[in-house]
Short mmCIF file of C-alpha atoms in Angstrom, two decimals:
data_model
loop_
_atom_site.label_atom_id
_atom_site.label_comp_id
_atom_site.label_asym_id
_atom_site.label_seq_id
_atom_site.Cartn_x
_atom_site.Cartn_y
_atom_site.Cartn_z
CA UNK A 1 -3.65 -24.22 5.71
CA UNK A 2 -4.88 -20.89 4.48
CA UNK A 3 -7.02 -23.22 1.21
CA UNK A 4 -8.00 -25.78 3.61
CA UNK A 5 -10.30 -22.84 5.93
CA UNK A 6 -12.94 -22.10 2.69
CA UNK A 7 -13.29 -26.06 2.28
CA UNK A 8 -14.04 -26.36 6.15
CA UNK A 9 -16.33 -23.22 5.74
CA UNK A 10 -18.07 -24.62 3.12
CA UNK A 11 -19.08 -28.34 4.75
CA UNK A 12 -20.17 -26.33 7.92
CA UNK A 13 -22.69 -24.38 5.33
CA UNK A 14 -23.77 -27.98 3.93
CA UNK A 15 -24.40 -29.75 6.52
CA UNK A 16 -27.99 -29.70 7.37
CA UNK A 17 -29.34 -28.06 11.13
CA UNK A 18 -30.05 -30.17 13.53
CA UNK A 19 -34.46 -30.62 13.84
CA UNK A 20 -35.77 -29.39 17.06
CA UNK A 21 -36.56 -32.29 19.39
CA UNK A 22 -40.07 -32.31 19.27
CA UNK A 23 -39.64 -32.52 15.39
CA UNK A 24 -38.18 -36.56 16.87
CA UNK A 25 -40.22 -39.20 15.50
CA UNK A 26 -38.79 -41.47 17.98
CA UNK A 27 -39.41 -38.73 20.75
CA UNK A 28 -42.73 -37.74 19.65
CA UNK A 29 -43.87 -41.48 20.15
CA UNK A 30 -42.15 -41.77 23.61
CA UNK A 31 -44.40 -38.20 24.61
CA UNK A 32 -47.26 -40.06 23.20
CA UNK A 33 -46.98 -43.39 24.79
CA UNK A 34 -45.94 -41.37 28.47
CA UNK A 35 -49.15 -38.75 27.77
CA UNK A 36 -51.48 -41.82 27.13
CA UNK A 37 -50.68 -44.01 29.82
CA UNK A 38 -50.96 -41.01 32.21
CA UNK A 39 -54.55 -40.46 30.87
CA UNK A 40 -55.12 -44.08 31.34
CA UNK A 41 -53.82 -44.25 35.05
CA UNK A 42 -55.74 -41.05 35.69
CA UNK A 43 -58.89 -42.80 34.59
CA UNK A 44 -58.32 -46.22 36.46
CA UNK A 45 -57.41 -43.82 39.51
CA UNK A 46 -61.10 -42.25 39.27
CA UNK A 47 -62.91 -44.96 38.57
CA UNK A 48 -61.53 -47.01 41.62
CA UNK A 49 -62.22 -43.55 44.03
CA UNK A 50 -65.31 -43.22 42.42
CA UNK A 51 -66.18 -46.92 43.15
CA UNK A 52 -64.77 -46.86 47.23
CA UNK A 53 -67.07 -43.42 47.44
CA UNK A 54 -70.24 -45.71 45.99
CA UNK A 55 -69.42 -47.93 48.40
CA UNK A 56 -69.04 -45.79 51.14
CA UNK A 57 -72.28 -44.13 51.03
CA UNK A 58 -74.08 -47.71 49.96
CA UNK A 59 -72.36 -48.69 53.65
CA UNK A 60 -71.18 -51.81 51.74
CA UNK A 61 -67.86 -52.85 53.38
CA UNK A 62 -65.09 -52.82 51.16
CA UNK A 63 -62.09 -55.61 51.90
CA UNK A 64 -61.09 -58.92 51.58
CA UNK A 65 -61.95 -59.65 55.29
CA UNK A 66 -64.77 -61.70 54.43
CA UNK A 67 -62.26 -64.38 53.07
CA UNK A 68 -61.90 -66.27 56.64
CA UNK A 69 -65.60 -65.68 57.73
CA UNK A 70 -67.49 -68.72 57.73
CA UNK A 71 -69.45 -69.66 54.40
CA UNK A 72 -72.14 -71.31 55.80
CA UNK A 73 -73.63 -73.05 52.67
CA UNK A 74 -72.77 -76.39 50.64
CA UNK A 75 -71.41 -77.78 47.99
CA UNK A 76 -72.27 -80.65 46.07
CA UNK A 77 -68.39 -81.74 45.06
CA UNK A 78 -65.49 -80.97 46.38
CA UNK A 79 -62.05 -82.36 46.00
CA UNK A 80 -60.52 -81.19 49.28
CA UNK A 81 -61.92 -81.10 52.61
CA UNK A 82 -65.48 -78.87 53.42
CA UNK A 83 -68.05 -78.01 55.37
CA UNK A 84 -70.98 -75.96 55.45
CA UNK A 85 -70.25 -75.29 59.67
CA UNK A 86 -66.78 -74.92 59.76
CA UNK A 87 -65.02 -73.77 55.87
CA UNK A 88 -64.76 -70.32 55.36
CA UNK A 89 -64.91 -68.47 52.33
CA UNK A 90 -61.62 -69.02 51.01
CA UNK A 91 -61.90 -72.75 51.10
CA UNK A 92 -64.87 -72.24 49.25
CA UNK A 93 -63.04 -70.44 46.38
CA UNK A 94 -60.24 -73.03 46.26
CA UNK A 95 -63.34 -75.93 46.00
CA UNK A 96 -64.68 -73.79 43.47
CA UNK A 97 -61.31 -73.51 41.53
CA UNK A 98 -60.19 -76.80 41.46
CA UNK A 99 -63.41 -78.27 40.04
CA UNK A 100 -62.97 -75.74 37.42
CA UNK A 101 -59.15 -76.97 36.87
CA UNK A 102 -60.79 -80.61 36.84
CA UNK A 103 -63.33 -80.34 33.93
CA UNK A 104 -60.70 -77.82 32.16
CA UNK A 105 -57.71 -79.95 32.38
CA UNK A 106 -59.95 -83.43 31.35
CA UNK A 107 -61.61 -81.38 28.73
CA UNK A 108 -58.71 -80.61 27.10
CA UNK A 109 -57.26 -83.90 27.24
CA UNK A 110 -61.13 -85.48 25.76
CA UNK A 111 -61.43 -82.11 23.34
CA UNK A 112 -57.88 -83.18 21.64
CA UNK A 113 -57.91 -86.81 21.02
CA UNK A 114 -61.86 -86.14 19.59
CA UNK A 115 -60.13 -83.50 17.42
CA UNK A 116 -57.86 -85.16 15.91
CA UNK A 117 -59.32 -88.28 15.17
CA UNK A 118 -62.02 -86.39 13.32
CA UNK A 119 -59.51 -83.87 11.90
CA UNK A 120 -57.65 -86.74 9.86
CA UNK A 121 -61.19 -88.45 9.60
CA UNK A 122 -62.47 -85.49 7.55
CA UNK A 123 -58.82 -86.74 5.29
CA UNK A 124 -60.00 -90.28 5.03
CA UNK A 125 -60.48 -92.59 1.65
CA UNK A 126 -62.83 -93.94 2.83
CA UNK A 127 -66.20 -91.68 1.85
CA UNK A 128 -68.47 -92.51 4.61
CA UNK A 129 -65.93 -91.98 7.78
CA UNK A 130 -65.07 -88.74 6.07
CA UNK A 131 -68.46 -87.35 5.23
CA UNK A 132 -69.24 -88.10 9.14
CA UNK A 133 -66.45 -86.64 10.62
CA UNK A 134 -67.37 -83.76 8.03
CA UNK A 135 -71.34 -83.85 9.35
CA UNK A 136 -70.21 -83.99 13.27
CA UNK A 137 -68.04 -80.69 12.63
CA UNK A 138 -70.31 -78.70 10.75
CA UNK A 139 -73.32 -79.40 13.26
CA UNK A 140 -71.38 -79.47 16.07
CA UNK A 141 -69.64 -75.60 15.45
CA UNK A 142 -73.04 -74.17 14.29
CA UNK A 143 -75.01 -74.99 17.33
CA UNK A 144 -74.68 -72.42 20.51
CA UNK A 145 -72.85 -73.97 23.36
CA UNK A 146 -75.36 -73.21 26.14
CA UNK A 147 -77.56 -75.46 24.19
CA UNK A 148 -75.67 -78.46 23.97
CA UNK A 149 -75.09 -78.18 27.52
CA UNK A 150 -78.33 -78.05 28.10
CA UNK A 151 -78.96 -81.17 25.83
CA UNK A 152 -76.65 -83.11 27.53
CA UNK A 153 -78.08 -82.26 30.51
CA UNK A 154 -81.74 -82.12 30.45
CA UNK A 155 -82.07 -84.28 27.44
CA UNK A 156 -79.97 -86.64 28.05
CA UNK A 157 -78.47 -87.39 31.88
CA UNK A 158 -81.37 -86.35 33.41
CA UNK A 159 -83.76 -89.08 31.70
CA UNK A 160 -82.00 -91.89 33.41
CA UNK A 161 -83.70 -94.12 36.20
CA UNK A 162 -83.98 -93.23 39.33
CA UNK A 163 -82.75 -94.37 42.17
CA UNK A 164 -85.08 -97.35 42.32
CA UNK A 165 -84.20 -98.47 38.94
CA UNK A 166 -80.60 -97.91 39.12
CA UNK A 167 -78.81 -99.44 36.09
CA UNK A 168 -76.46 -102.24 38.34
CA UNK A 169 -72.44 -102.04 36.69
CA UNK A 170 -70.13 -104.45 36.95
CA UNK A 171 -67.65 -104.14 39.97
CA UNK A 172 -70.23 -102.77 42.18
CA UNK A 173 -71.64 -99.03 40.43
CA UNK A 174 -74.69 -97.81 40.26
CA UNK A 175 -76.23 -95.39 37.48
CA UNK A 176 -79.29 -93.51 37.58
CA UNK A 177 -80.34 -89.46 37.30
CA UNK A 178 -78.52 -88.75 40.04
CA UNK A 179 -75.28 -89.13 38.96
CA UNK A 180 -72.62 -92.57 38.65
CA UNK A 181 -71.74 -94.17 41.88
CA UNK A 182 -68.56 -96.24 41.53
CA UNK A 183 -66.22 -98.27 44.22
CA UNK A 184 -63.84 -95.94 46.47
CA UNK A 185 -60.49 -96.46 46.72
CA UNK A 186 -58.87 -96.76 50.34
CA UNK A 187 -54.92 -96.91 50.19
CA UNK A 188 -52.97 -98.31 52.89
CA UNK A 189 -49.80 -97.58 54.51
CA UNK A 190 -47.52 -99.29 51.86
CA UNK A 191 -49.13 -97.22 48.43
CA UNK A 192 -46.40 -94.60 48.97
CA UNK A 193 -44.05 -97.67 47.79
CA UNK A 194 -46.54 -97.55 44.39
CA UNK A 195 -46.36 -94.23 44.21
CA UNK A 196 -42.60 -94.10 43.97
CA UNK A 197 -42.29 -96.86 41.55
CA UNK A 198 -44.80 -94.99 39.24
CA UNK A 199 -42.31 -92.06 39.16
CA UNK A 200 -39.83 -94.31 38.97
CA UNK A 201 -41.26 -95.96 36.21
CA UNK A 202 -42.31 -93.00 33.96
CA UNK A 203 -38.94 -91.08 34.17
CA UNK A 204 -37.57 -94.92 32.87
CA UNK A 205 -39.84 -94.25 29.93
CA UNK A 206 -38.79 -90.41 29.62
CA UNK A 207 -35.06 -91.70 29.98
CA UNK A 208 -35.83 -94.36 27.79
CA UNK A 209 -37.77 -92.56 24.82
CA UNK A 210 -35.16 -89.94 25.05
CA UNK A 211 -32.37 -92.47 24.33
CA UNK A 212 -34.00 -94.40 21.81
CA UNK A 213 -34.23 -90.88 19.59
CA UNK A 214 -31.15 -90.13 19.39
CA UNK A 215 -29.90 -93.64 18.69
CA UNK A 216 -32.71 -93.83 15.67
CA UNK A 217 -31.23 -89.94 14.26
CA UNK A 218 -27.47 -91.77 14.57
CA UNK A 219 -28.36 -95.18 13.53
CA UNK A 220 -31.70 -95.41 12.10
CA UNK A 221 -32.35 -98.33 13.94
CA UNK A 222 -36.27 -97.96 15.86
CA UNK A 223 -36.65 -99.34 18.78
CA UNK A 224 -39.86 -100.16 20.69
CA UNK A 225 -40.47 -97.42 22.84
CA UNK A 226 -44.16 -97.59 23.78
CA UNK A 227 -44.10 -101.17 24.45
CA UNK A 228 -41.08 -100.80 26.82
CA UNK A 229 -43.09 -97.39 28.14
CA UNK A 230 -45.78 -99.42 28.40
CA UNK A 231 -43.57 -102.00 30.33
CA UNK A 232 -42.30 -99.62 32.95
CA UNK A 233 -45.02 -97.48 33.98
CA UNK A 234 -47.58 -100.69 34.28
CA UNK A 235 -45.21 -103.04 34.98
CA UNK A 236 -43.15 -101.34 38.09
CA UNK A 237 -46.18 -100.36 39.95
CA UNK A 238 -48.01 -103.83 39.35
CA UNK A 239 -44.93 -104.88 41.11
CA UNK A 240 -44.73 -102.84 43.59
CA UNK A 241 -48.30 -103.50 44.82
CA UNK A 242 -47.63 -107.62 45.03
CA UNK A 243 -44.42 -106.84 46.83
CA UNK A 244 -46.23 -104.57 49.76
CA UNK A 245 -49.71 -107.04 49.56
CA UNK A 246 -51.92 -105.09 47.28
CA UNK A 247 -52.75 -102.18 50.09
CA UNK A 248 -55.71 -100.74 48.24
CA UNK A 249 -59.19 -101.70 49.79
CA UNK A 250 -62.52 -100.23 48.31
CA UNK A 251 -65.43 -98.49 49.76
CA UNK A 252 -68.55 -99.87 47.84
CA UNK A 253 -71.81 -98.14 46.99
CA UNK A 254 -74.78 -99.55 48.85
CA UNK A 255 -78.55 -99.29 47.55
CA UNK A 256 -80.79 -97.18 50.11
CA UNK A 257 -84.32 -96.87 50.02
CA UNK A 258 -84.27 -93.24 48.72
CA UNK A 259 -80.44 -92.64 48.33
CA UNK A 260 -76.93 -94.69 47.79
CA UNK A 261 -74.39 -94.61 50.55
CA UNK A 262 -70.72 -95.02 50.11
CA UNK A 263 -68.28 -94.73 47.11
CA UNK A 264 -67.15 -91.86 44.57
CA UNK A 265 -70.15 -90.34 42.87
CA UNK A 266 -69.93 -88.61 39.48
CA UNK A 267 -72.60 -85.87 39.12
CA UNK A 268 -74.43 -85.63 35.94
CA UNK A 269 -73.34 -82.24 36.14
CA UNK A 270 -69.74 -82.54 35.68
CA UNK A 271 -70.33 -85.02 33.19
CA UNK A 272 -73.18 -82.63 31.22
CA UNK A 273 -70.21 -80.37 31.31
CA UNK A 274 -67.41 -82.62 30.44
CA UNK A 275 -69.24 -84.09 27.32
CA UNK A 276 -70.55 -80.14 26.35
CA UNK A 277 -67.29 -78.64 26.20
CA UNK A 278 -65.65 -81.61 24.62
CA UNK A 279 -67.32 -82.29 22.02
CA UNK A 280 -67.63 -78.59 21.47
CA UNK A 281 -64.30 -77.58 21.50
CA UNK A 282 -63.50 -81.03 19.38
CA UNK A 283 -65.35 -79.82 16.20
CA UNK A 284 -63.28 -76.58 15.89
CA UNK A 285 -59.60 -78.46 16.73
CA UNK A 286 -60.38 -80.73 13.72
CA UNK A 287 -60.13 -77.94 11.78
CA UNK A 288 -57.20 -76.84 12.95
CA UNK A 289 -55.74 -80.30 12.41
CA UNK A 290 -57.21 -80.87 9.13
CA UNK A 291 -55.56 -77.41 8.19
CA UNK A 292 -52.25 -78.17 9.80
CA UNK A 293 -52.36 -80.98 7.41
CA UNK A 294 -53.34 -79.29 4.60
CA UNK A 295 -50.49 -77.33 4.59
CA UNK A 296 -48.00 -79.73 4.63
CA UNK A 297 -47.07 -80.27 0.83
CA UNK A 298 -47.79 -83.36 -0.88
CA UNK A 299 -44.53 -84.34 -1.45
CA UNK A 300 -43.65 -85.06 1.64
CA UNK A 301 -46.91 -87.67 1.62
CA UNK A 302 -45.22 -89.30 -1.75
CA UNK A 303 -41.64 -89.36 -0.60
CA UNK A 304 -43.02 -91.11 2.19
CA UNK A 305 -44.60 -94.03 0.72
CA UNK A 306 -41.70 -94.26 -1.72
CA UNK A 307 -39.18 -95.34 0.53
CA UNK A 308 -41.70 -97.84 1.87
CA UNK A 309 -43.86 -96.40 4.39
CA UNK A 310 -47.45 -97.39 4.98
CA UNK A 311 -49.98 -94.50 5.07
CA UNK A 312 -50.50 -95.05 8.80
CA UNK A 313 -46.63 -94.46 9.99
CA UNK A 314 -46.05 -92.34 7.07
CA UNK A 315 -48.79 -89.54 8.55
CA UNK A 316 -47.74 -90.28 12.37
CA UNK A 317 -43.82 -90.04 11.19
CA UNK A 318 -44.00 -87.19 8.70
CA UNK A 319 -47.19 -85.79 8.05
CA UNK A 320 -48.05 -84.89 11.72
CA UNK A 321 -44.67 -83.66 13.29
CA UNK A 322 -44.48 -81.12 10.86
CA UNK A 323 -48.36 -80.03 11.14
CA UNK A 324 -47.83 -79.01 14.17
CA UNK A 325 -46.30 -76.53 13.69
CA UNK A 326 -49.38 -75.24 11.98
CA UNK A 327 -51.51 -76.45 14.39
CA UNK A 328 -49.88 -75.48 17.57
CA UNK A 329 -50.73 -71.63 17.90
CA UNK A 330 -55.02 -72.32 17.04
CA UNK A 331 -54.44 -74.93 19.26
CA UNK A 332 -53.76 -73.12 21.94
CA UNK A 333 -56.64 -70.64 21.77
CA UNK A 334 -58.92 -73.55 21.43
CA UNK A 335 -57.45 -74.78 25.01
CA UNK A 336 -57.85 -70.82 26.26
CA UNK A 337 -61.62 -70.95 24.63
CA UNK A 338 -62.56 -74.30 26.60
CA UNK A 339 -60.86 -73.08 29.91
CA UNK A 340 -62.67 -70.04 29.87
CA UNK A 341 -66.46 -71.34 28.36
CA UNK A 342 -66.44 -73.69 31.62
CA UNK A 343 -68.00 -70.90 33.07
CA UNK A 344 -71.57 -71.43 31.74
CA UNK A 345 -71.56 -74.63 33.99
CA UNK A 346 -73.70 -72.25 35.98
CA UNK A 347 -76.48 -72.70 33.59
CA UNK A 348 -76.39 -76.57 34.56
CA UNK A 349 -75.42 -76.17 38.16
CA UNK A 350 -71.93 -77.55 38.37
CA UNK A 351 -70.15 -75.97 41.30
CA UNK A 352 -67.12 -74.16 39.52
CA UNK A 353 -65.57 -71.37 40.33
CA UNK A 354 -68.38 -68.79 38.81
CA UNK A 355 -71.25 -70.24 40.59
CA UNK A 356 -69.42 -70.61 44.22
CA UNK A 357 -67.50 -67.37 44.30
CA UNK A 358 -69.36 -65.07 41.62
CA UNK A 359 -72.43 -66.31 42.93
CA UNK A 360 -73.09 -68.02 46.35
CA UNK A 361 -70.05 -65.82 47.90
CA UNK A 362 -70.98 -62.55 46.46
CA UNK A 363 -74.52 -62.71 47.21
CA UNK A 364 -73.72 -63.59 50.93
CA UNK A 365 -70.83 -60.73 51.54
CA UNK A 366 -72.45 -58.36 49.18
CA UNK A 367 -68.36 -57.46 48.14
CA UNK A 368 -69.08 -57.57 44.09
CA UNK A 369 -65.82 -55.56 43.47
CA UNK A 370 -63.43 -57.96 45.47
CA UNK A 371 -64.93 -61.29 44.23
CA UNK A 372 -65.56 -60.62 40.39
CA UNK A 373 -61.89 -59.10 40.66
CA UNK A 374 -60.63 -62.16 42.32
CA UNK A 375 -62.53 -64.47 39.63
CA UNK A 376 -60.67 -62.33 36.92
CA UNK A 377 -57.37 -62.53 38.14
CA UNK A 378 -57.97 -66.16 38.16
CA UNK A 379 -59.24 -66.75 34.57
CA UNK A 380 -55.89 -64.00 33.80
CA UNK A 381 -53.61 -66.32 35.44
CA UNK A 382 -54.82 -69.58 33.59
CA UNK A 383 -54.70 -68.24 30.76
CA UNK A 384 -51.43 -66.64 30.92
CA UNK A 385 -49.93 -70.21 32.15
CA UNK A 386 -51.42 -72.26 29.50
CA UNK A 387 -49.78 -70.02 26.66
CA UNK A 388 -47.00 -69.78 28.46
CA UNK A 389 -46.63 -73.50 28.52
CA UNK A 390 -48.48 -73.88 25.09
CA UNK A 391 -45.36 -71.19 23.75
CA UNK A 392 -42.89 -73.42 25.11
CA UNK A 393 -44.13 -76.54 22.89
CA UNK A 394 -44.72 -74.84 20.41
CA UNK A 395 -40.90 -73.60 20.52
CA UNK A 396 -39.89 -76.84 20.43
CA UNK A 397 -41.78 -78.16 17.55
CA UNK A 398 -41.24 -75.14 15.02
CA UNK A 399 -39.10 -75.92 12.02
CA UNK A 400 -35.44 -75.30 12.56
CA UNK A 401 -34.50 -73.55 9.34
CA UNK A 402 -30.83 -74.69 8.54
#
């Protein structure tokens, strides 16, 4: 016992002192994250009572009570119920939002198939379809946005006939300056019976597609899944509508001396839009397919057509499932770039969310603080949902390493 006490002094002399705390890496960056956010707060704290004393002595009421005072002005589409006499302001934002959600959602949709028909186009054999595809995306990407809105707008839409000279469509439409006037659809009391055998008949296709996958990874056998797709979500409805007597009537445009009466009218405005932001947003998601492609190796190509494939299944079949991968997380801030550019639709006049709520609303209630912080939350909460769902896909398409 009496040799074992030096050994026991000894260790206790080796072993190192403890560091003081604040000596902590890991503490000192805790002190500096809590010391920095307290700055922060204490700066977003006096800017806000800075901005309520402004207010104060501007006498500019502060609030969101103006949302259910009446707006008092029009707007030129809306896909809910309004009026100029009777809406208030909060009707006016959710107009205002969903016709932003409308060109964003069917620009997105427009933007991606345009993308990646040119982004394998600029892969093409054949030398002319590839030096286009390469000519639309290097003009396209170098010329401002505004511009080409303006182009489609001014240049283009706007040098139709007028009403006079309206170009006559088949089925009843009407074009001319003022926008496209088509037939109006008027369901009856049986289209709920349609409506549930569309459901019906794309969860048969989900159900389907989802089936025929796993048989073809246990079997290898292929079955035809967009035919039967096809099959079920055309076929069930067209069913459904000769069981209940078609109940679908339309509302036709009708030729006025100075206007057209009647029907679903397009503005040249959406479509000036539409056509801006498409095309736009197209020429920089072909190069984010044309990359994704890229960077698949060769090999995969070759060991495609050596067990038979043509080029056309072999780059739908191999080539493209594992691009995405690659292309998925551009992707995705393409889709965030078009959602949030559909705000210069106030430079052509469309009635989105900027130009009803920033604008019209916020020059009538004199609230700037309330309204642009509304509009941001908005754009915040897009955003955040497309990644979120864009995350999600792209989850489920990244490579599963073994």
């Amino acid at each position: 016992m009496a040799s074992d006490r030096p050994a026991m002094a000894e260790s206790a002399q080796a072993r190192p002192a403890r560091a003081a705390f604040y000596n902590d890496p890991a503490v000192r960056s805790v002190v500096y994250q809590v010391v920095l956010c307290a700055v922060v707060a204490f700066l977003v704290w006096g800017a806000i009572g800075n901005a309520v004393d402004n207010l104060r002595r501007a006498n500019i009421a502060s609030g969101f009570g103006f949302w259910d005072n009446t707006a008092g002005f029009d707007i030129s589409q809306t896909l809910i119920s309004y009026t100029s006499d009777a809406s208030t302001y909060g009707r006016a934002f959710w107009v205002g939002l969903l016709n932003t959600l409308l060109v964003a959602v069917l620009g997105i949709v427009l933007a991606t198939i345009i993308g990646f028909l040119v982004g394998i186009g600029r892969l093409s054999s054949n030398w002319l379809v590839a030096k286009f595809c390469a000519a639309y995306v290097e003009t396209i990407r170098n010329i401002p946005l505004l511009l080409q809105l303006l182009f489609w707008y001014n240049a283009v839409l706007k040098t139709l006939p007028g009403i006079r000279d309206s170009v006559h469509l088949f089925g009843g439409g009407f074009l001319n300056n003022r926008g496209l006037f088509l037939p109006q659809p008027q369901f009856g009391a049986g289209f709920g019976v349609v409506l549930v055998a569309l459901a019906a008949g794309i969860a048969g296709a989900l159900i389907y597609r989802y089936r025929a996958r796993r048989r073809q990874m246990q079997t290898g056998v292929q079955a035809p899944v967009l035919w039967v797709s096809l099959a079920l979500i055309l076929g069930l409805p067209l069913a459904a509508l000769i069981a209940t007597g078609f109940p679908v009537s339309f509302i036709f445009p009708e030729m006025g001396r100075f206007n057209i009466r009647g029907g679903v009218e397009v503005l040249p405005e959406f479509v000036a839009l539409l056509l801006g932001l498409s095309i736009y947003t197209a020429a920089f998601i072909a190069e984010v397919v044309r990359a994704g492609i890229r960077a698949v190796p060769h090999g995969q190509t070759e060991a495609a057509y050596s067990l038979g494939l043509r080029p056309g299944p072999a780059l739908r079949f191999i080539v493209i499932p594992q691009a995405m991968r690659v292309i998925v997380p551009p992707l995705t801030s393409q889709y965030l770039n078009l959602t949030k550019n559909s705000s210069l639709a106030v430079a052509i006049g469309y009635p989105d969310l900027v130009q009803i709520f920033t604008g019209t609303v916020l020059n009538q209630t004199g609230q700037a603080v309330e309204v642009v912080a509304i509009t941001m939350a908005v754009y915040l909460t897009i955003s955040l949902v497309t990644s979120f769902a864009m995350n999600l896909y792209n989850r489920r398409v990244a490579l599963v390493e073994r």
